[in-house]
Amino acid sequence: MKRAVQQSTWTGRWVAERAGVALTGSERLPELVGLALRSGNPRRAHLLVSSVLGKHVPQRPAVVHGAGLELGRRVRELLGPEAAARAVVLGYAETATGLGHSVADGLDAPYLHSTRRPVPGIPPLGGFEEEHSHATGHLLLPSDPQLLSGDGPLVLVDDELSTGRTVLNTLRELHGRHPRDHYLVVTLVDLRSAEDRRRLAAAAAELGVRLDVVATASGGVALPEDIVARAERLIASVPPAAPPPAADPAPLVRVGLDWPAGLPDGGRHGFTARDRERLDAVLPALAGQLAAALEADAPGVEASVPAGAAAERVLVLGFEELMYAPLRLAEALAQRLGGDRVRYSTTTRSPVLAVDDPGYAIRTRLAFPAHDDPQDGSSRERYVYNVAPGADGVRRFDAVVLVVDDVADTPALHQGEYALLRQLRQVTGRVVLAVLPSHRPAQAQAPSEAPTESPSQVPAQPSSGRPSLPAPLYGPAFSSYRPEEVAWLLKDLSAVPLEAPTEEREEAVQNGGAHYAESLPVEYTPSPEYQELFHRALHGSAERIALAVGTVAETLLRERGPGLVLASLARAGTPVGILVRRWLAFAHGLDVPHYAVSIVRGRGIDRVALRYLAAHHRAADVVFVDGWTGKGAITRELTAALADTGFDPDLAVLADPGRCVRTYGTRDDFLIPSACLNSTVSGLVSRTVLRAGLIGPEDFHGAKHYAELAGGDVSEDFLAAVSARFGAVRSHAVEQAGRLAADPDRTPDWVGWAAVERISAEYGIDDVNLVKPGVGETTRVLLRRVPWRVLARRGVGADLDHVRLLAAQRGVPVEEVDELPYSCVGLIHPRYSRGATGASGRAVAAAPTVGRES
């Protein structure tokens, strides 16, 4: 059998040559790091890929452990015996948990690492943010809170020191709780700029502390100003890798390791010198159990194995934060097997582009659904790099020993087309699964004792001293939707009288005394005539809507992967979010989390809801969903609100007649019946409310549940009618998504906004916010505002039947016009609505000039 040939080429060459990225400083840097391109992280385009960390690149375990040991010994020498004896080491999740533990070994100090996995029963001691990361939130969960309360040196360990912002966040958080005189930052590579160094030194001076930095190598990264654009072009130019050829799955052996009772599997809750002694004592025996499982005649094999098929190249694969125990097992296994047979790496949350080139650090990639923490959403995507064969088909490893904790030993690890174990069995000759007991301190709840609510119902743990985040709302207590369909990140204001007649609301806003989101229009049961019109429209458009839903869902799956988290803009976007979720379940068997969040023009998106999403999911996985675009005001609001948050502002909609988003089902302007009936087609939920005195700084935005309107509720009728057409349009939706992916004209050109400006000028309206384009927005004007007139594109027929009916009921003229990019446009009456417009949503100085008689 052919073996993979080790390349001596620097693994940063590909990115350096094509993207203009260069390393400066120490000559050792190319030995320690290569380069790759991140995918799905708008904060940083490039990735430094360590060759000695054991995260992305399989490496000899002695090299990985030795890199940390050497740094720990240097810290010990710097501190001296007395200070070293009082030191505590803190590592950063997820990448540096093993490195930090190895530094603690070299220093012979107690160890704790931050975590992104909340543990029931263990309240966080604190937390901090890693601003550039794909997942920014860190929790500190020591079983003994006194671990971080001493006055000895605190050693902070990360794999790279790029800007120092994470260290700054940590220092300010921990120093405010437990001040001390001396901090050390330990890292493999220190790549801070001169300004970054000055900022960190100034912060230390401000706090009145000594701060030392210990690094294996130092230097810098020179980036072109357009690095993000270059990276995007490079990523787009790389064709997707072909999947490994189908093969019979390799044997799977499950080995029961005799892990000592009470021995922590890592430093999530702390790891002491006594723990280190216990682990060192049992490692030889544990390695013997792994070696036995690798033999051809080991018991428990799920498929026949030829006798004598010894594994010459073995990978011990750890799991995200669980780095140290697998590393030490790999090191002990290498000593037992002898030679140069064992390598070590771990799975990761970091999405990285794979390029099968010897000058690129990430040659191959396997993507799989998360299988560990249901609170993160079981369908989130995770990765393992440089394990699968490349284009030449050469197998990299004869066997893989996968080490996970019992929290991660779930059906999602074993079952499903893309499950990690299934994929590993396709790319190697044997898979050994070793499951360690996840350490649970005495005060923590065991899983069997945990509450039985669904994962998305578990509130986030507080971090950085903030209060606990509020819990979502679910049907049927709030909304008529099923609880698994959507979690409402809203505050229930059902008992608060907020409704007022339309004209009174417009007058209040006009006078500058209210924002449009501080009150609600009166909701009512639609007349039988209008309900009949809704059902006729739904019957005629259900298949068209289903095709748009499928096109959006397939596009998102193609471009964002199976780890999607849907965040619909309440309330119009929520039925769409439910339909996209149903499509992904129907077509792909995915169980995608779905939340409804509030966004208010002039005041932005609900920041508490964003914190909740960030606490439970990776920000890059969250996709914001709405029903349609008008002129694009909400699109612009969303883009502005999400700047510098880590969330992707690319809004996905069913219909984009305004041509202001790039992810859409269609750009036709047609009737989406969910625009017609207010709460009775939106789960009996009102529009959202943001009002001082009702919504505090730690509250979600508010809304009401109109349970009294249940007799006229057609929310499920709408969803069922569209869902029933999924099978009929599935192949067409896949084709549409493929065409969209290849379409260079998806870039928004904002033709709708230009049309709105032209209409505003032609009709003597000096504020574009009085012009509401598209069928959906025109419907809203007729239902909730004071309409002035409707402009209908000449020749549009049944799609506007409901608009004509509503206009007749309100006494509003419908004027047919030519050259209109929308089916219709609604104009709000200037007399009442001048205050409900503008960036602030408050009154303008004077009424707009009206150019035509009404």
PDB file of N, CA, C and O in Angstrom, residues 759 763 778 789-793 800 813-817 820 822-827:
ATOM      1  N   ILE A 759     -40.132  57.734  -7.336  1.00  0.00           N
ATOM      2  CA  ILE A 759     -41.540  57.913  -6.991  1.00  0.00           C
ATOM      3  C   ILE A 759     -41.706  59.031  -5.968  1.00  0.00           C
ATOM      4  O   ILE A 759     -42.615  59.859  -6.052  1.00  0.00           O
ATOM      5  N   TYR A 763     -44.040  62.295  -6.861  1.00  0.00           N
ATOM      6  CA  TYR A 763     -45.278  62.572  -6.142  1.00  0.00           C
ATOM      7  C   TYR A 763     -45.107  63.651  -5.080  1.00  0.00           C
ATOM      8  O   TYR A 763     -45.971  63.838  -4.221  1.00  0.00           O
ATOM      9  N   THR A 778     -47.066  47.049   0.765  1.00  0.00           N
ATOM     10  CA  THR A 778     -48.325  47.731   0.465  1.00  0.00           C
ATOM     11  C   THR A 778     -49.457  47.164   1.314  1.00  0.00           C
ATOM     12  O   THR A 778     -50.313  47.912   1.826  1.00  0.00           O
ATOM     13  N   ARG A 789     -52.443  56.408  -1.267  1.00  0.00           N
ATOM     14  CA  ARG A 789     -52.826  55.802  -2.532  1.00  0.00           C
ATOM     15  C   ARG A 789     -51.944  54.602  -2.794  1.00  0.00           C
ATOM     16  O   ARG A 789     -50.916  54.400  -2.140  1.00  0.00           O
ATOM     17  N   VAL A 790     -52.350  53.793  -3.747  1.00  0.00           N
ATOM     18  CA  VAL A 790     -51.597  52.620  -4.175  1.00  0.00           C
ATOM     19  C   VAL A 790     -51.264  52.775  -5.645  1.00  0.00           C
ATOM     20  O   VAL A 790     -52.132  53.110  -6.467  1.00  0.00           O
ATOM     21  N   LEU A 791     -49.998  52.541  -5.960  1.00  0.00           N
ATOM     22  CA  LEU A 791     -49.552  52.495  -7.355  1.00  0.00           C
ATOM     23  C   LEU A 791     -49.427  51.032  -7.753  1.00  0.00           C
ATOM     24  O   LEU A 791     -48.722  50.268  -7.092  1.00  0.00           O
ATOM     25  N   ALA A 792     -50.120  50.627  -8.808  1.00  0.00           N
ATOM     26  CA  ALA A 792     -50.085  49.237  -9.267  1.00  0.00           C
ATOM     27  C   ALA A 792     -49.489  49.187 -10.668  1.00  0.00           C
ATOM     28  O   ALA A 792     -49.851  50.002 -11.537  1.00  0.00           O
ATOM     29  N   ARG A 793     -48.576  48.259 -10.885  1.00  0.00           N
ATOM     30  CA  ARG A 793     -48.004  48.103 -12.223  1.00  0.00           C
ATOM     31  C   ARG A 793     -49.097  47.640 -13.185  1.00  0.00           C
ATOM     32  O   ARG A 793     -49.837  46.701 -12.893  1.00  0.00           O
ATOM     33  N   LEU A 800     -52.789  40.982  -7.079  1.00  0.00           N
ATOM     34  CA  LEU A 800     -53.154  42.198  -6.346  1.00  0.00           C
ATOM     35  C   LEU A 800     -54.625  42.228  -5.952  1.00  0.00           C
ATOM     36  O   LEU A 800     -55.121  43.270  -5.533  1.00  0.00           O
ATOM     37  N   PRO A 813     -57.467  55.216  -3.421  1.00  0.00           N
ATOM     38  CA  PRO A 813     -57.413  54.993  -4.879  1.00  0.00           C
ATOM     39  C   PRO A 813     -56.239  54.112  -5.274  1.00  0.00           C
ATOM     40  O   PRO A 813     -55.181  54.155  -4.650  1.00  0.00           O
ATOM     41  N   VAL A 814     -56.459  53.298  -6.309  1.00  0.00           N
ATOM     42  CA  VAL A 814     -55.407  52.468  -6.896  1.00  0.00           C
ATOM     43  C   VAL A 814     -55.119  53.008  -8.290  1.00  0.00           C
ATOM     44  O   VAL A 814     -55.986  53.024  -9.156  1.00  0.00           O
ATOM     45  N   GLU A 815     -53.895  53.460  -8.481  1.00  0.00           N
ATOM     46  CA  GLU A 815     -53.504  54.097  -9.747  1.00  0.00           C
ATOM     47  C   GLU A 815     -52.573  53.165 -10.511  1.00  0.00           C
ATOM     48  O   GLU A 815     -51.543  52.734  -9.983  1.00  0.00           O
ATOM     49  N   GLU A 816     -52.911  52.809 -11.738  1.00  0.00           N
ATOM     50  CA  GLU A 816     -52.056  51.945 -12.560  1.00  0.00           C
ATOM     51  C   GLU A 816     -50.987  52.790 -13.236  1.00  0.00           C
ATOM     52  O   GLU A 816     -51.274  53.858 -13.800  1.00  0.00           O
ATOM     53  N   VAL A 817     -49.743  52.319 -13.166  1.00  0.00           N
ATOM     54  CA  VAL A 817     -48.615  53.059 -13.730  1.00  0.00           C
ATOM     55  C   VAL A 817     -47.736  52.093 -14.509  1.00  0.00           C
ATOM     56  O   VAL A 817     -47.805  50.867 -14.375  1.00  0.00           O
ATOM     57  N   LEU A 820     -42.728  50.135 -13.423  1.00  0.00           N
ATOM     58  CA  LEU A 820     -42.628  49.940 -11.980  1.00  0.00           C
ATOM     59  C   LEU A 820     -41.958  48.588 -11.728  1.00  0.00           C
ATOM     60  O   LEU A 820     -42.448  47.564 -12.201  1.00  0.00           O
ATOM     61  N   TYR A 822     -41.855  46.905  -9.075  1.00  0.00           N
ATOM     62  CA  TYR A 822     -42.672  46.149  -8.142  1.00  0.00           C
ATOM     63  C   TYR A 822     -44.067  45.937  -8.739  1.00  0.00           C
ATOM     64  O   TYR A 822     -44.495  46.661  -9.636  1.00  0.00           O
ATOM     65  N   SER A 823     -44.788  44.967  -8.184  1.00  0.00           N
ATOM     66  CA  SER A 823     -46.179  44.806  -8.585  1.00  0.00           C
ATOM     67  C   SER A 823     -47.009  46.000  -8.132  1.00  0.00           C
ATOM     68  O   SER A 823     -47.929  46.425  -8.829  1.00  0.00           O
ATOM     69  N   CYS A 824     -46.690  46.539  -6.980  1.00  0.00           N
ATOM     70  CA  CYS A 824     -47.411  47.701  -6.482  1.00  0.00           C
ATOM     71  C   CYS A 824     -46.559  48.428  -5.458  1.00  0.00           C
ATOM     72  O   CYS A 824     -45.573  47.881  -4.942  1.00  0.00           O
ATOM     73  N   VAL A 825     -46.955  49.650  -5.164  1.00  0.00           N
ATOM     74  CA  VAL A 825     -46.291  50.480  -4.158  1.00  0.00           C
ATOM     75  C   VAL A 825     -47.374  51.184  -3.360  1.00  0.00           C
ATOM     76  O   VAL A 825     -48.328  51.734  -3.932  1.00  0.00           O
ATOM     77  N   GLY A 826     -47.235  51.153  -2.045  1.00  0.00           N
ATOM     78  CA  GLY A 826     -48.172  51.874  -1.191  1.00  0.00           C
ATOM     79  C   GLY A 826     -47.561  53.172  -0.706  1.00  0.00           C
ATOM     80  O   GLY A 826     -46.394  53.204  -0.303  1.00  0.00           O
ATOM     81  N   LEU A 827     -48.340  54.243  -0.754  1.00  0.00           N
ATOM     82  CA  LEU A 827     -47.894  55.549  -0.278  1.00  0.00           C
ATOM     83  C   LEU A 827     -48.653  55.887   1.005  1.00  0.00           C
ATOM     84  O   LEU A 827     -49.888  55.869   1.039  1.00  0.00           O
TER      85      LEU A 827
END
